[in-house]
Coordinates of C-alpha atoms and ligand atoms in Angstrom, one line a residue:
X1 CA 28.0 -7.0 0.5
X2 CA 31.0 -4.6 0.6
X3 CA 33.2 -4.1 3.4
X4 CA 32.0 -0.9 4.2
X5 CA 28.4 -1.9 4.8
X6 CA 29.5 -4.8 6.6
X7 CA 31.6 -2.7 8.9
X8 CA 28.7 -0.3 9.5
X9 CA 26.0 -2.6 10.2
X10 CA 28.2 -4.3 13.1
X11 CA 28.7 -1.4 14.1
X12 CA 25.1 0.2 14.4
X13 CA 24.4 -3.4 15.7
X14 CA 26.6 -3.3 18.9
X15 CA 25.6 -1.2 22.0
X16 CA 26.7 2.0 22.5
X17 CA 28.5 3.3 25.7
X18 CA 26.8 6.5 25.0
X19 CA 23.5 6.4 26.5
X20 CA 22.7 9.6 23.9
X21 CA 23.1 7.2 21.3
X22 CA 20.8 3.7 20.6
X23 CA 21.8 1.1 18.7
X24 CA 20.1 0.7 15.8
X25 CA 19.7 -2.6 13.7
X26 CA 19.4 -2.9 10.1
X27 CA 18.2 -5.8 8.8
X28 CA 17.3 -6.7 4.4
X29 CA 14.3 -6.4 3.4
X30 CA 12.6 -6.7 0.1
X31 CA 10.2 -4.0 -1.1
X32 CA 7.7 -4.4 -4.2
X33 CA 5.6 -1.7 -5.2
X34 CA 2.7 -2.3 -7.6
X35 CA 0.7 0.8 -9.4
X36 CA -2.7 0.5 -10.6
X37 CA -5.0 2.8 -12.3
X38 CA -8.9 2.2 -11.4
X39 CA -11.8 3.6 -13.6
X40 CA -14.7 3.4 -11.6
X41 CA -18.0 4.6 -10.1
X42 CA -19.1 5.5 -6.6
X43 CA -20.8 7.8 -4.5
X44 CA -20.2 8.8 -0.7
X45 CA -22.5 8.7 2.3
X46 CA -22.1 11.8 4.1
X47 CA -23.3 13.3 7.2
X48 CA -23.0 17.0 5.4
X49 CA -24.3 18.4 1.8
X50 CA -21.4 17.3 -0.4
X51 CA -22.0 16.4 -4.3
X52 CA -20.3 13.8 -3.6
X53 CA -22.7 11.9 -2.5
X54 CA -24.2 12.1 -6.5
X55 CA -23.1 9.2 -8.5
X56 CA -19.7 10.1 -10.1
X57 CA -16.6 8.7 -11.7
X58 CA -12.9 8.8 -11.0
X59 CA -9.4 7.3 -12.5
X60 CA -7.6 6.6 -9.1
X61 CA -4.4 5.7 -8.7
X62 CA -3.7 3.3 -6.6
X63 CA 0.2 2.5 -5.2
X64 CA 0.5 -0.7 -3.1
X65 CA 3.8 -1.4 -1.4
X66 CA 4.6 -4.7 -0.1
X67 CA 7.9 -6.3 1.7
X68 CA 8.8 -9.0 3.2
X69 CA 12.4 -10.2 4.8
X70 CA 12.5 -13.5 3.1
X71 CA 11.6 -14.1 -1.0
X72 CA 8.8 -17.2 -1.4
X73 CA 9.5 -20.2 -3.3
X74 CA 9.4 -18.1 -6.8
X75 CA 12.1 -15.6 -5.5
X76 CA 9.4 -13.0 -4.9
X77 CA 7.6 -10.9 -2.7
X78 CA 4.4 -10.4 -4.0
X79 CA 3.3 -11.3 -7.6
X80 CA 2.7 -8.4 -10.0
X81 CA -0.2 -9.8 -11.8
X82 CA -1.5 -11.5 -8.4
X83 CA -1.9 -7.9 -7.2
X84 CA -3.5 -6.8 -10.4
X85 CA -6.1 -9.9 -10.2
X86 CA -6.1 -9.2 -6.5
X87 CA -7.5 -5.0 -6.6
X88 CA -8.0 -3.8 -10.4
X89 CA -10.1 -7.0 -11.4
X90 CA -12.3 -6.6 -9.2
X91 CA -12.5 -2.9 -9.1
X92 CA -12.0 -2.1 -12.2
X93 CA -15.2 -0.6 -14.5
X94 CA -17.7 -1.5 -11.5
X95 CA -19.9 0.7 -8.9
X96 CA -17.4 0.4 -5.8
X97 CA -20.8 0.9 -4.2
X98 CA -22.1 -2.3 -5.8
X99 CA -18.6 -4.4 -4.8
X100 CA -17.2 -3.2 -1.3
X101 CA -19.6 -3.7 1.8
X102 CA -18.7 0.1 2.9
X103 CA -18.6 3.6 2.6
X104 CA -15.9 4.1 -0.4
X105 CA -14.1 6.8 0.6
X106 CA -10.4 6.8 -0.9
X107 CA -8.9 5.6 2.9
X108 CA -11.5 3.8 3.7
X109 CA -10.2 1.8 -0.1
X110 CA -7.0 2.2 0.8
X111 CA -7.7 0.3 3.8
X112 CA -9.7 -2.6 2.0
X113 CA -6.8 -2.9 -0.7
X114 CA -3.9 -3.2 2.2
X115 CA -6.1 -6.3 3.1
X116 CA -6.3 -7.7 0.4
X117 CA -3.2 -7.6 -0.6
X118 CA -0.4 -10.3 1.0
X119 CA 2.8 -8.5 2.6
X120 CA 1.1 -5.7 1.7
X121 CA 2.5 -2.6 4.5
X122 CA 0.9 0.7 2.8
X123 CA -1.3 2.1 0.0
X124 CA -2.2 4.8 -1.3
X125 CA -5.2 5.6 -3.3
X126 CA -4.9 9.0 -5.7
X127 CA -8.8 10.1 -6.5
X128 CA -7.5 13.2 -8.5
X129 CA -4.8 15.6 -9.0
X130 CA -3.9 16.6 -4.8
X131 CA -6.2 14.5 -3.6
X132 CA -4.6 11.4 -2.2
X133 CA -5.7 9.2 1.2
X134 CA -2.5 6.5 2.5
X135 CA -3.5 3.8 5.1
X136 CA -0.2 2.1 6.3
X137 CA 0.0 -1.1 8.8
X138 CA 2.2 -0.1 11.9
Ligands
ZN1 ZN1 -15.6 10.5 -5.6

């Protein structure tokens, strides 16, 4: 760590005679973020006429972010392919209605996948081009 960032965290880190200003604290933080695409079928119970309630298909995208202050024993956050075996093999080329116990909207996935997912702090789920659904932990 340089100087300069040294100098500046102490001094965001001490508290400020100014009541205008708050001292703020920065501490590391490791971030890994895992990309999937998910070929798969479902359709939506609504309380409204959609056609999405028809059975359909979609290529989702689904971005999971994880952190975590300290690395495990392997130096990482989160394992790639442990998030891979963790959402796509079990999502992957299957009915989401056949495999998730709920209505598979893309937050209420979103939702499911943050679960599943250790250190996991946001996803979010891309069902096509502008359509994308983010469920985040506070
Ligand atoms: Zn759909």
């Amino acid at each position: 760590m340089g100087d300069f960032v040294k100098r500046f965290k102490v001094k965001l880190n001490q508290e400020s005679a100014n009541p205008c200003i708050f001292a703020a604290k920065i501490e590391p933080m490791y971030t890994v973020i895992k990309r999937l695409e998910i070929s798969a079928a479902h359709h939506l119970c609504l309380s409204y006429p959609s056609k999405c309630t028809n059975l359909h298909g979609h290529n989702w995208i689904v971005t999971i972010y994880c952190r975590a202050k300290e690395l495990n024993e392997d130096g990482m956050v989160t394992d790639f392919s442990h998030i891979k075996q963790l959402v796509k093999d079990r999502l992957d080329h299957k009915n989401l209605n056949e495999v998730l116990p709920f209505n598979p909207t893309a937050e209420n996935i979103a939702r499911w996948v943050c679960e599943q997912v250790p250190h996991c702090f946001k996803v979010e789920v891309q069902e096509s081009e502008g359509n994308t659904a983010i469920y985040e932990k506070d």
